[in-house]
mmCIF file with all atom_site columns, C-alpha atoms in Angstrom:
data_model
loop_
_atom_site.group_PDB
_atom_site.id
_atom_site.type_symbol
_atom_site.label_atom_id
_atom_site.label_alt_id
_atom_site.label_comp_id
_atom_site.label_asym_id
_atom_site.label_entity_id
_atom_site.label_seq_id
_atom_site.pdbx_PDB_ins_code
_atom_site.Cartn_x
_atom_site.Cartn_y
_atom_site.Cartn_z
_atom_site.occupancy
_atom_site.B_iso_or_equiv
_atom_site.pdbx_formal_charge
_atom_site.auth_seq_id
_atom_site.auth_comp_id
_atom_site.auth_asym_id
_atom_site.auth_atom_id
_atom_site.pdbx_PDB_model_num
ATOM 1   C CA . UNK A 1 1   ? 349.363 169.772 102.592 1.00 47.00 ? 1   UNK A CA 1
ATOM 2   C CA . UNK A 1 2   ? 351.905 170.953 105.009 1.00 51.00 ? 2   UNK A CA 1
ATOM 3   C CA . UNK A 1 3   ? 354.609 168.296 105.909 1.00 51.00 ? 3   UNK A CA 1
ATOM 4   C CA . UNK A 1 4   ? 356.867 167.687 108.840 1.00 45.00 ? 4   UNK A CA 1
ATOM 5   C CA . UNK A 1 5   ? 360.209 166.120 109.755 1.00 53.00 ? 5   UNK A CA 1
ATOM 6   C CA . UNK A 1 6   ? 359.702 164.630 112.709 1.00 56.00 ? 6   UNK A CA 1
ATOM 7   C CA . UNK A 1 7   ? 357.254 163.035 115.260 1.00 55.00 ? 7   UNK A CA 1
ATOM 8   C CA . UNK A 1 8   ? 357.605 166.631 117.466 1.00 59.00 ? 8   UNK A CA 1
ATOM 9   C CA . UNK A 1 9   ? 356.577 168.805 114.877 1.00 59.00 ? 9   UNK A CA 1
ATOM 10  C CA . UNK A 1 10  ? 353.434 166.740 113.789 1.00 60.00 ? 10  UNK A CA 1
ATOM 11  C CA . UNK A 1 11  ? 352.631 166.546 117.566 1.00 55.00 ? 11  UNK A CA 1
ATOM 12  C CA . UNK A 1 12  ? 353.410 170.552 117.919 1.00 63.00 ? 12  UNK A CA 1
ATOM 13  C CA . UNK A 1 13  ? 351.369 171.193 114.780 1.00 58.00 ? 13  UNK A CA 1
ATOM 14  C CA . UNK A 1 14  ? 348.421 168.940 116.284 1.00 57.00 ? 14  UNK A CA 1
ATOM 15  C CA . UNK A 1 15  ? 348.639 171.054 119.931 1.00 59.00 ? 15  UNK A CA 1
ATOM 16  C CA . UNK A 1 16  ? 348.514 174.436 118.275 1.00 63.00 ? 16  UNK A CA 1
ATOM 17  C CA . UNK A 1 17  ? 345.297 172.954 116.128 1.00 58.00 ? 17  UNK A CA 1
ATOM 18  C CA . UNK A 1 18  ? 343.607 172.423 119.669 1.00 59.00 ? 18  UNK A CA 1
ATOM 19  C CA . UNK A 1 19  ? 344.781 175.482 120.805 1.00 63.00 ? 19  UNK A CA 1
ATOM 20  C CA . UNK A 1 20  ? 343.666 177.732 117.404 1.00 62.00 ? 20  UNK A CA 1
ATOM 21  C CA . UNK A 1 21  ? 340.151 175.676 117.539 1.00 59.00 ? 21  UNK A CA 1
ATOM 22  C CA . UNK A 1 22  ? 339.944 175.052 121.052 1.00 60.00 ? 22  UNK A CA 1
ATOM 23  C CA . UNK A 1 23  ? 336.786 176.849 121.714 1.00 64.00 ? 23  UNK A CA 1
ATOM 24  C CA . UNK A 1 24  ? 335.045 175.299 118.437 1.00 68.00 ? 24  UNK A CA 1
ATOM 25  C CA . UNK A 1 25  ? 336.137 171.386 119.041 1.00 60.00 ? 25  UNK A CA 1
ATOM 26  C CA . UNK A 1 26  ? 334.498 171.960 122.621 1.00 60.00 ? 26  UNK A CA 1
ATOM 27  C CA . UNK A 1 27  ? 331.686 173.410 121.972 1.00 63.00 ? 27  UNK A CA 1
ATOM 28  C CA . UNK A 1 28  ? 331.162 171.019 119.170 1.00 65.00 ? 28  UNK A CA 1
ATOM 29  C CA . UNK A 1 29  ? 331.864 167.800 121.408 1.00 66.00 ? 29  UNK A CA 1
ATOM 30  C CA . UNK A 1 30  ? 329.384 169.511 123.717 1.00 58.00 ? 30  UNK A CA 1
ATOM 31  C CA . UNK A 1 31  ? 326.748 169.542 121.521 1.00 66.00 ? 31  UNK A CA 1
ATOM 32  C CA . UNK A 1 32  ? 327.485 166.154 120.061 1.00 68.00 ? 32  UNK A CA 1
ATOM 33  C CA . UNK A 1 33  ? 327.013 165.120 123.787 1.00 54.00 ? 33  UNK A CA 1
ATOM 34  C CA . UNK A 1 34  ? 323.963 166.709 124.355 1.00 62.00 ? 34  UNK A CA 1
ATOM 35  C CA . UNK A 1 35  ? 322.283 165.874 121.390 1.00 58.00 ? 35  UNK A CA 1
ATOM 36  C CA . UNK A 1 36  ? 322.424 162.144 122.249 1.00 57.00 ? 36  UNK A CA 1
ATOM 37  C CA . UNK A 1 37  ? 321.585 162.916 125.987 1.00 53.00 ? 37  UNK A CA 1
ATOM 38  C CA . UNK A 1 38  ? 318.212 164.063 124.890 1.00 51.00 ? 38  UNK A CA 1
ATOM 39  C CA . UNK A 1 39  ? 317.732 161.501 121.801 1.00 54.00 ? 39  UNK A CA 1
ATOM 40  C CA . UNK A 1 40  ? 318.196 158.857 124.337 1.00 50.00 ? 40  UNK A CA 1
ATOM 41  C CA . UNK A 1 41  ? 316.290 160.655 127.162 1.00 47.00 ? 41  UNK A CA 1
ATOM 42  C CA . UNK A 1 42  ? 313.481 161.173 124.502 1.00 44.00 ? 42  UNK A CA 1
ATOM 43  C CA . UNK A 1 43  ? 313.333 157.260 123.347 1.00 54.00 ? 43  UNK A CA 1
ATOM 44  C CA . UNK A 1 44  ? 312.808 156.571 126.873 1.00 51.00 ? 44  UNK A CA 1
ATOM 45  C CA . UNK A 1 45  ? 310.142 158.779 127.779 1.00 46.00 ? 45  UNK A CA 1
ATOM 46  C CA . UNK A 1 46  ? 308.618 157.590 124.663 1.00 57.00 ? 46  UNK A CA 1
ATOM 47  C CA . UNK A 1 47  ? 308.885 153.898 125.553 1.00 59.00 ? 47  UNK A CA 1
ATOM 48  C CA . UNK A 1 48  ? 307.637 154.447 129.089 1.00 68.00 ? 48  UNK A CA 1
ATOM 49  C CA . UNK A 1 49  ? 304.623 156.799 128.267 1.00 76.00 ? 49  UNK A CA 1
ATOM 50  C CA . UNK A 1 50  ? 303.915 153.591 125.597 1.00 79.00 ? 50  UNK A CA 1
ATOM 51  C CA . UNK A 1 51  ? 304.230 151.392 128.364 1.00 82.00 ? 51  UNK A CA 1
ATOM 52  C CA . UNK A 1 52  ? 301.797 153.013 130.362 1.00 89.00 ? 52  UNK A CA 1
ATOM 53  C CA . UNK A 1 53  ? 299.038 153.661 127.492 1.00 88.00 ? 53  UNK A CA 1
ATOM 54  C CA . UNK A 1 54  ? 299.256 150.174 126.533 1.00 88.00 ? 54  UNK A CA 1
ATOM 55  C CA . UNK A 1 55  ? 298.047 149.400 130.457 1.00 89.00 ? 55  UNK A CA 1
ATOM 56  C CA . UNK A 1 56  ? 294.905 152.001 130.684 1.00 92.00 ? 56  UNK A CA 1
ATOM 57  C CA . UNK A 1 57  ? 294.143 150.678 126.825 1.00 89.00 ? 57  UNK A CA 1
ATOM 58  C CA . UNK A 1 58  ? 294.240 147.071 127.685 1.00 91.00 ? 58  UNK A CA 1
ATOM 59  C CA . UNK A 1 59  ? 292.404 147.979 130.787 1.00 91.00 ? 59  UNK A CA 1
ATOM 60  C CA . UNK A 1 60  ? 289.410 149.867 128.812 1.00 91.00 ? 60  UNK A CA 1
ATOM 61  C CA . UNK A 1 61  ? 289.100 147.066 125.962 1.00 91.00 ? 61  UNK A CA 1
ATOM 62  C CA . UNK A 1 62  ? 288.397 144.372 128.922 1.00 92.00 ? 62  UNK A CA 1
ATOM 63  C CA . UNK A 1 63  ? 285.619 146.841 130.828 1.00 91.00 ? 63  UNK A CA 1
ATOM 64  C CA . UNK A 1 64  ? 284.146 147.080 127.329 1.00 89.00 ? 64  UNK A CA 1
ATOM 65  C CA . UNK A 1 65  ? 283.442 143.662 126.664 1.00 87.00 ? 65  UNK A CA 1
ATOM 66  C CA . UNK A 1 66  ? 282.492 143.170 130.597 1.00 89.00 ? 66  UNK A CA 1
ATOM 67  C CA . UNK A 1 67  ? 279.934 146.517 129.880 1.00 86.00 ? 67  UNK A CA 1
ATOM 68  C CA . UNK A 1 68  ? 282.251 147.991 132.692 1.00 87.00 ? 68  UNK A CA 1
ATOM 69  C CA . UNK A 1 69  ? 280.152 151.422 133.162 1.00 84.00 ? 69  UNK A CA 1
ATOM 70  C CA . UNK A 1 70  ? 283.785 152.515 134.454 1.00 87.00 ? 70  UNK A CA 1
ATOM 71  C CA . UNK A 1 71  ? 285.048 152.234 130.027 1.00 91.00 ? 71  UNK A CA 1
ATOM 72  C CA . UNK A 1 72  ? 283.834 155.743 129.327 1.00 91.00 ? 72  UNK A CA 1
ATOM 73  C CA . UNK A 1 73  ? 286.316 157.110 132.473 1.00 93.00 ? 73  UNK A CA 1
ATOM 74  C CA . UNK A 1 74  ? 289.151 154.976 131.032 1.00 93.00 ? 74  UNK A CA 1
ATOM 75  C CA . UNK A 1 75  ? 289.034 156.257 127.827 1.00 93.00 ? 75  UNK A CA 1
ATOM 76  C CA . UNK A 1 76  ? 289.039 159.692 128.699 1.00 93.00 ? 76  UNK A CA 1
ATOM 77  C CA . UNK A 1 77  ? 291.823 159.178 130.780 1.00 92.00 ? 77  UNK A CA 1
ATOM 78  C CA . UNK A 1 78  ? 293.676 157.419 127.927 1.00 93.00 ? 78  UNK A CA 1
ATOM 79  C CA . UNK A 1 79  ? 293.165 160.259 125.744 1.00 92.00 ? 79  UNK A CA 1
ATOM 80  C CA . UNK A 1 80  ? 293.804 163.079 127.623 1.00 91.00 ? 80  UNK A CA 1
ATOM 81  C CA . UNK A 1 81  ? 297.012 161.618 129.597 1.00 90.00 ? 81  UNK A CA 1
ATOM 82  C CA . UNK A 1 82  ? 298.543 159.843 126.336 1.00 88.00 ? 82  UNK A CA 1
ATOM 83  C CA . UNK A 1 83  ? 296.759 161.581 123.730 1.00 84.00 ? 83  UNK A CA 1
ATOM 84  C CA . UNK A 1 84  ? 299.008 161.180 120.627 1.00 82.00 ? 84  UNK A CA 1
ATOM 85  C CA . UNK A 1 85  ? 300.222 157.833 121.376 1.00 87.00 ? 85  UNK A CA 1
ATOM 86  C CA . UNK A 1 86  ? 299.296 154.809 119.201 1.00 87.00 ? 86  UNK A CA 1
ATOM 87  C CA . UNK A 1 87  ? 296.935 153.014 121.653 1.00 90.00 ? 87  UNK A CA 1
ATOM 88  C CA . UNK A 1 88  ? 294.819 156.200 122.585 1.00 92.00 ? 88  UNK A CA 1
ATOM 89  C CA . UNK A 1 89  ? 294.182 156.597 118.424 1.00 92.00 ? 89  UNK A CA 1
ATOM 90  C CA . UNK A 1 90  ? 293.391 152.740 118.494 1.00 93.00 ? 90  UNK A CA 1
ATOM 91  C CA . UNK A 1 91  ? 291.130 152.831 121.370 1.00 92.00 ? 91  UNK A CA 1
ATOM 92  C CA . UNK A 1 92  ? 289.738 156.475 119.600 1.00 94.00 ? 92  UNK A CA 1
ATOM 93  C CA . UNK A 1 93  ? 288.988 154.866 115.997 1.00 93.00 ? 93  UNK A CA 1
ATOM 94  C CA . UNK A 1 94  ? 287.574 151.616 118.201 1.00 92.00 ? 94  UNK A CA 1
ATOM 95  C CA . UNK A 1 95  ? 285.092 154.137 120.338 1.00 94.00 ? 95  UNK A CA 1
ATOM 96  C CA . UNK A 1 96  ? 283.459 155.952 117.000 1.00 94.00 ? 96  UNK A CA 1
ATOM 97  C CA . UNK A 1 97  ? 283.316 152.947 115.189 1.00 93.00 ? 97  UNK A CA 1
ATOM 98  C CA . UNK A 1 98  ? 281.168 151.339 118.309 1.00 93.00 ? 98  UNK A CA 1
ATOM 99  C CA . UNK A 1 99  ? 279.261 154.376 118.352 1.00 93.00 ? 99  UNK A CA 1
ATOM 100 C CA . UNK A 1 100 ? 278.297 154.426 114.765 1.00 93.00 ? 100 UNK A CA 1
ATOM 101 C CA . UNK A 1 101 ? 276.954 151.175 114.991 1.00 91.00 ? 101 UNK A CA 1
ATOM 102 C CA . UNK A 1 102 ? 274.895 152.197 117.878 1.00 91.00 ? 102 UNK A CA 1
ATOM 103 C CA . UNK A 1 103 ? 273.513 154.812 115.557 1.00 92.00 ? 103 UNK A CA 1
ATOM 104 C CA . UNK A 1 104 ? 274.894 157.724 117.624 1.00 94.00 ? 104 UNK A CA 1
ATOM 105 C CA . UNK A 1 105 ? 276.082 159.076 114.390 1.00 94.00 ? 105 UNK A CA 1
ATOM 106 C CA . UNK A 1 106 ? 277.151 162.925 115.486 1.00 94.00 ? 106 UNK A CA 1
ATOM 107 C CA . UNK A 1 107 ? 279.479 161.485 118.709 1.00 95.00 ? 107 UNK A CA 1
ATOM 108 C CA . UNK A 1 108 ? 280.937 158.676 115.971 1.00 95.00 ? 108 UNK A CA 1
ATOM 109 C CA . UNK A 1 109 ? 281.840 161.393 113.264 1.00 95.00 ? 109 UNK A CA 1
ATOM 110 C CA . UNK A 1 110 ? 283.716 163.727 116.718 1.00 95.00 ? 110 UNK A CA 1
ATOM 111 C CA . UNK A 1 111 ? 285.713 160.692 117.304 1.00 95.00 ? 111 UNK A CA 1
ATOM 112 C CA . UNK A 1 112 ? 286.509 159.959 113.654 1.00 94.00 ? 112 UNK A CA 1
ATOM 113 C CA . UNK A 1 113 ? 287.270 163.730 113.099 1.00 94.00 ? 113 UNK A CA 1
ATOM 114 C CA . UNK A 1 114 ? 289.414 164.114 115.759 1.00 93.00 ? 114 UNK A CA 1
ATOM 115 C CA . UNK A 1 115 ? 291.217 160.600 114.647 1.00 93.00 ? 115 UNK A CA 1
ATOM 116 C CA . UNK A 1 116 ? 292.177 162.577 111.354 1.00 93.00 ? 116 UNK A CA 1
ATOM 117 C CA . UNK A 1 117 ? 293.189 165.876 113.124 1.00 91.00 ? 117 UNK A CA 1
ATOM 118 C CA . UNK A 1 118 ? 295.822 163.346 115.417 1.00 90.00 ? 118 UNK A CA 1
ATOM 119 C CA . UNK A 1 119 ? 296.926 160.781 112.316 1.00 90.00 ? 119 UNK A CA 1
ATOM 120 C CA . UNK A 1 120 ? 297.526 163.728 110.157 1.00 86.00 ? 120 UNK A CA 1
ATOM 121 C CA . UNK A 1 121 ? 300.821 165.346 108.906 1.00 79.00 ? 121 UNK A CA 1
ATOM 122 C CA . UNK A 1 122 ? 304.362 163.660 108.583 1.00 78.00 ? 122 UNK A CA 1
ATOM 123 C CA . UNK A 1 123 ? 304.751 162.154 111.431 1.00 76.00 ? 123 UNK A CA 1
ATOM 124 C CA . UNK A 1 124 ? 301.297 160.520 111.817 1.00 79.00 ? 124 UNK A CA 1
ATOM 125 C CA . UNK A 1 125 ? 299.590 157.251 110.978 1.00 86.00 ? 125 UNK A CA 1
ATOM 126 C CA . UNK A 1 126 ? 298.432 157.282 107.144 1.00 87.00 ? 126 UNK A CA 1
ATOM 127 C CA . UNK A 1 127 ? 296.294 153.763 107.735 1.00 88.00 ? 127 UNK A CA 1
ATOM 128 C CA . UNK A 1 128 ? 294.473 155.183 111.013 1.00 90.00 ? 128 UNK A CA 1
ATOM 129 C CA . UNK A 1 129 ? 293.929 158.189 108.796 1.00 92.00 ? 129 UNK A CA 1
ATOM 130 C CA . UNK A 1 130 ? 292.432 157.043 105.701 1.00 90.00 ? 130 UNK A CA 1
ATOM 131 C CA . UNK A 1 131 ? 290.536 154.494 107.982 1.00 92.00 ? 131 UNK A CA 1
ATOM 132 C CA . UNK A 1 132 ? 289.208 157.576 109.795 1.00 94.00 ? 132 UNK A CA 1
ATOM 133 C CA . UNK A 1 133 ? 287.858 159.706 106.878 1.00 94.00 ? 133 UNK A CA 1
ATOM 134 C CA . UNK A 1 134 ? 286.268 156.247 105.236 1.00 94.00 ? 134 UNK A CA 1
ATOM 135 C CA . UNK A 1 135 ? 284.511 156.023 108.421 1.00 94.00 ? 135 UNK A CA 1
ATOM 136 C CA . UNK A 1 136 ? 283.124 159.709 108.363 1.00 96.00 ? 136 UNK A CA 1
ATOM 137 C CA . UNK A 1 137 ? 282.629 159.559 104.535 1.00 95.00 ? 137 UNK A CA 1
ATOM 138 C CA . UNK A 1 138 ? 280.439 156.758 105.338 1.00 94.00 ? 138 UNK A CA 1
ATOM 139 C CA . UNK A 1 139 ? 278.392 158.027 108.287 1.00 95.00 ? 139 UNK A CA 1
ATOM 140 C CA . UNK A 1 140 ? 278.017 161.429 106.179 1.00 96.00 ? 140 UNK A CA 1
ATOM 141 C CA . UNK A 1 141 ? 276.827 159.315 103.099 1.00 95.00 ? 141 UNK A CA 1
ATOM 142 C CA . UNK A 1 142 ? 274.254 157.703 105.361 1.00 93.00 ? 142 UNK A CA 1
ATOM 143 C CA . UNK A 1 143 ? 273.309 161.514 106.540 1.00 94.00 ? 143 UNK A CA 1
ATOM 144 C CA . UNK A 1 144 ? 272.662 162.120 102.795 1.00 95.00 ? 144 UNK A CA 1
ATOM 145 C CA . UNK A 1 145 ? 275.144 165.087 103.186 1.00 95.00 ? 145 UNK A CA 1
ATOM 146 C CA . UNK A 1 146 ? 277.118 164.317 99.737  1.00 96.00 ? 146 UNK A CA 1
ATOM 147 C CA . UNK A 1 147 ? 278.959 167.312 99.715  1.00 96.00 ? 147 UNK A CA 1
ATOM 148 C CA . UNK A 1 148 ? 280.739 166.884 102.241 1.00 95.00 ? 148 UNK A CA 1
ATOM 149 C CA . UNK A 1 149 ? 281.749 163.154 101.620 1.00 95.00 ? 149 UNK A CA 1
ATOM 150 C CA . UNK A 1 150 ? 283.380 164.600 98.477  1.00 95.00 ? 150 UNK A CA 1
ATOM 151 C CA . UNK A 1 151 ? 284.995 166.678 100.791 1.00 94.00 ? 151 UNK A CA 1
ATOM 152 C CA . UNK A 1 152 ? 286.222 164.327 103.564 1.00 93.00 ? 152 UNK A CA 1
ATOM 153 C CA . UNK A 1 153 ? 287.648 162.221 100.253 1.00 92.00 ? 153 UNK A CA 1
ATOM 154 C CA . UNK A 1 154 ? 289.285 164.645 98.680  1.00 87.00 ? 154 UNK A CA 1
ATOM 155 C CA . UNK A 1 155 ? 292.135 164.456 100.373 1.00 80.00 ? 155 UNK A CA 1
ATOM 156 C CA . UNK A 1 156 ? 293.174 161.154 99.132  1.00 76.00 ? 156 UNK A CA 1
ATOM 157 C CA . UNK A 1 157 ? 296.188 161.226 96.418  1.00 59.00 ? 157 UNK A CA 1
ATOM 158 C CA . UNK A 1 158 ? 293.968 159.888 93.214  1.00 56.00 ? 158 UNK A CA 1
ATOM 159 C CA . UNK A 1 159 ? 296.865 157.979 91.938  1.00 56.00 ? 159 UNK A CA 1
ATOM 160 C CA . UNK A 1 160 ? 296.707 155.338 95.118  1.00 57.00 ? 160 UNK A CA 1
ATOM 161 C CA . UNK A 1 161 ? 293.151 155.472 96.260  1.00 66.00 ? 161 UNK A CA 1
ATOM 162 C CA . UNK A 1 162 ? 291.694 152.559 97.741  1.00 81.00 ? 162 UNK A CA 1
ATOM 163 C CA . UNK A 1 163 ? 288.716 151.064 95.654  1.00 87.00 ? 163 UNK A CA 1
ATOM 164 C CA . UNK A 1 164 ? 286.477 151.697 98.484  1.00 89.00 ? 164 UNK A CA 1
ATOM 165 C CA . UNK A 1 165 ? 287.104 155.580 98.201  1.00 92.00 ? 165 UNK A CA 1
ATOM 166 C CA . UNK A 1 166 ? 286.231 155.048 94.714  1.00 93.00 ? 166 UNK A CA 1
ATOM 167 C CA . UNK A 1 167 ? 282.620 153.504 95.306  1.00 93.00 ? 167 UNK A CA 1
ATOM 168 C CA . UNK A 1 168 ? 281.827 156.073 98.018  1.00 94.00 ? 168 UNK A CA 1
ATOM 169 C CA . UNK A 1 169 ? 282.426 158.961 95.771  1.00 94.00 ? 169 UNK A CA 1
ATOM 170 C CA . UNK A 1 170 ? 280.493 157.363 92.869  1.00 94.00 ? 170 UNK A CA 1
ATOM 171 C CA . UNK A 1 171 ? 277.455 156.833 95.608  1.00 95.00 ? 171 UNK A CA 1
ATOM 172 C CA . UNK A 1 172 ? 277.795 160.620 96.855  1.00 96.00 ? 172 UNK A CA 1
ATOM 173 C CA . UNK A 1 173 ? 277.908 161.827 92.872  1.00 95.00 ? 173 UNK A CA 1
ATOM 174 C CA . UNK A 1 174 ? 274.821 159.515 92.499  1.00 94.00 ? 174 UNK A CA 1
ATOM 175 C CA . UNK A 1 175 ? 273.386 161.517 95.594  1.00 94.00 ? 175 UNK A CA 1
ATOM 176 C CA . UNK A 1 176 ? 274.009 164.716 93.774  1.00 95.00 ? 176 UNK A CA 1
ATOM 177 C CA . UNK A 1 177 ? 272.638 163.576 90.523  1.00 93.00 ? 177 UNK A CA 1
ATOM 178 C CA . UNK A 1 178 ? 275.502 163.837 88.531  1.00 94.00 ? 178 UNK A CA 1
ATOM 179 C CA . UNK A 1 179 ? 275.728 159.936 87.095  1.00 92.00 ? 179 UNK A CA 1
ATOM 180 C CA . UNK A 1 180 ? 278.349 160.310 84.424  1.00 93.00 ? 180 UNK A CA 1
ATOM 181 C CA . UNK A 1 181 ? 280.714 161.327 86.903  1.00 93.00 ? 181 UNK A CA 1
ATOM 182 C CA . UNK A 1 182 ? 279.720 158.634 89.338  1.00 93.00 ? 182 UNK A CA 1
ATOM 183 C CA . UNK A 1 183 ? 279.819 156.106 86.144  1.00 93.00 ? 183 UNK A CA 1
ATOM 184 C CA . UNK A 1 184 ? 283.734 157.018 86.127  1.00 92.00 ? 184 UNK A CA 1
ATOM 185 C CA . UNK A 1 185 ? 284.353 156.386 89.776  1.00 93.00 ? 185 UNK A CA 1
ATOM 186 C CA . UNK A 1 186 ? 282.158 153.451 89.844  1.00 92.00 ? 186 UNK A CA 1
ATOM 187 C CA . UNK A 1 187 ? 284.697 152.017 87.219  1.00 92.00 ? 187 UNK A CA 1
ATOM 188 C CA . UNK A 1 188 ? 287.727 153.104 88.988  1.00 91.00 ? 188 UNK A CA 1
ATOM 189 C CA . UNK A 1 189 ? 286.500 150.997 92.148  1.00 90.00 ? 189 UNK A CA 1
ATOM 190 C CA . UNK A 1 190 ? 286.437 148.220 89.401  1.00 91.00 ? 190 UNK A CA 1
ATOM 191 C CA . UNK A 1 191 ? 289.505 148.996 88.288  1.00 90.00 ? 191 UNK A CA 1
ATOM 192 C CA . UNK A 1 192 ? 290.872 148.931 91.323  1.00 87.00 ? 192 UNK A CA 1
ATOM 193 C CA . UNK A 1 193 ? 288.875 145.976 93.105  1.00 84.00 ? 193 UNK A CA 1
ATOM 194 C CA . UNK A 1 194 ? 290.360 142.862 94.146  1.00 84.00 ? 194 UNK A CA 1
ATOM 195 C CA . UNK A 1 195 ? 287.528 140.592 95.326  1.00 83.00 ? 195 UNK A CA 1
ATOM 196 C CA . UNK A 1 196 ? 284.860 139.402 92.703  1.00 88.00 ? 196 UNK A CA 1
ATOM 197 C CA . UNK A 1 197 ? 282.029 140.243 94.198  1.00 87.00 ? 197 UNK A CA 1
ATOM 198 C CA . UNK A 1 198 ? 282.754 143.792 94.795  1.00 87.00 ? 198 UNK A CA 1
ATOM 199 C CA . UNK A 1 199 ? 283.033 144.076 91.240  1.00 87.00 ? 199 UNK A CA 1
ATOM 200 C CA . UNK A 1 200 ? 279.717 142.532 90.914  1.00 91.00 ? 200 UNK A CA 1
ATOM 201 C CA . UNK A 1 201 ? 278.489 144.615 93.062  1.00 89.00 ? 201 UNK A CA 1
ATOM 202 C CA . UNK A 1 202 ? 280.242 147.975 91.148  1.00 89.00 ? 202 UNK A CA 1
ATOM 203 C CA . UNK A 1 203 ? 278.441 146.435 87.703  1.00 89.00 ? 203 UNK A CA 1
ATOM 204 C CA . UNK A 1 204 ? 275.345 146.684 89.195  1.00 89.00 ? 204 UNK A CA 1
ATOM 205 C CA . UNK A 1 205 ? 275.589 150.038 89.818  1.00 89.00 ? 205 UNK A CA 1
ATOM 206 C CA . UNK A 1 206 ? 276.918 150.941 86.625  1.00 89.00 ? 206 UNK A CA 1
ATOM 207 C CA . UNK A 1 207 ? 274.118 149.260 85.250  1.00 89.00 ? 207 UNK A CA 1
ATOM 208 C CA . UNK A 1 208 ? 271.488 150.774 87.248  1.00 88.00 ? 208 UNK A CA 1
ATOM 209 C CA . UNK A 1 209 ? 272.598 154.313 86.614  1.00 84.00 ? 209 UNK A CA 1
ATOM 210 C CA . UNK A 1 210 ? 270.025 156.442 84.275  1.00 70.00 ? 210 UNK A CA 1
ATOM 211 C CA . UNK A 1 211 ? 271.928 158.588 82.078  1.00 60.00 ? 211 UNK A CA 1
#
């Protein structure tokens, strides 16, 4: 470490510093500068497009429940203008789940689908995910179309699955006609299961299965 006599040359050595680096300090302040310009800017946009979804959404949930025939119109508008936002997946996982109970199976599974497609990845929404490929795992049960419940369920890391994902599979394998495997996710969901009666439930099944 170089060291000086006096205040002048520590204050000379510090000018020719900024003069040697100028270009590199500057450019680096610069970009400092920017950087925050556009985090900020970014928050902000983010906040206000929230803002604004959270008005269309609250908007479509009261002209469902009044049968508005104007809902259908306000969701598409929710998910085409703020498609990615929290509030347009909400009011998307809301929509198929409304639909599947009006037996319009094929429109319930598009919604669901496309719920997983915009949840996925890093940045998405892991509960609005997993919710979404229950759902279709469910409606494609119903369908008969076992294969492809495995499928939709595959995706789930089998170290943390929810004992729900368990029983599905186990009814699917069932489906297929393969009971020893369904035997072993049927006791998973067990294994896994919280409430009492779901494991009653799970028992039965295990019980019931003709090896």
């Amino acid at each position: 470490m170089a060291e000086y006599s006096s205040d002048e040359e520590r204050f000379s050595a510090v000018v020719n510093f900024f003069k040697d680096y100028k270009v590199i300090i500057l450019s680096s302040i610069g970009l400092i500068f920017i950087s925050l310009v556009s985090i900020t800017g970014y928050q902000s946009y983010k906040e206000n497009r929230s803002s604004e979804a959270a008005i269309i959404y609250d908007s479509w949930l009261a002209e469902l429940e009044s049968n508005n025939e104007n809902s259908s119109e306000t969701f598409k508008k929710l998910q085409v203008k703020f498609s990615g936002t929290g509030y347009a997946q909400l009011a998307r996982m809301i929509n198929g789940s409304n639909l599947a109970r009006q037996g319009n199976f094929e429109d319930a599974i598009e919604n669901f689908e496309q719920l997983s497609d915009d949840t996925s990845g890093y940045f998405g929404n892991e509960v609005l995910n997993s919710i979404a490929k229950i759902n279709i795992a469910r409606i494609e049960l119903s369908n008969k179309n076992y294969t492809k419940v495995l499928k939709v369920l595959d995706s789930f890391a089998s170290n943390s699955e929810h004992s729900m994902v368990y029983e599905i599979k186990g009814d699917a394998l069932i489906g297929l006609k393969k009971a020893e495997l369904a035997k072993e996710q049927y006791q998973l969901a067990i294994d896994n299961a919280r409430d009492e009666s779901q494991k009653s439930i799970l028992n039965i099944k295990i019980n019931s299965i003709q090896l």
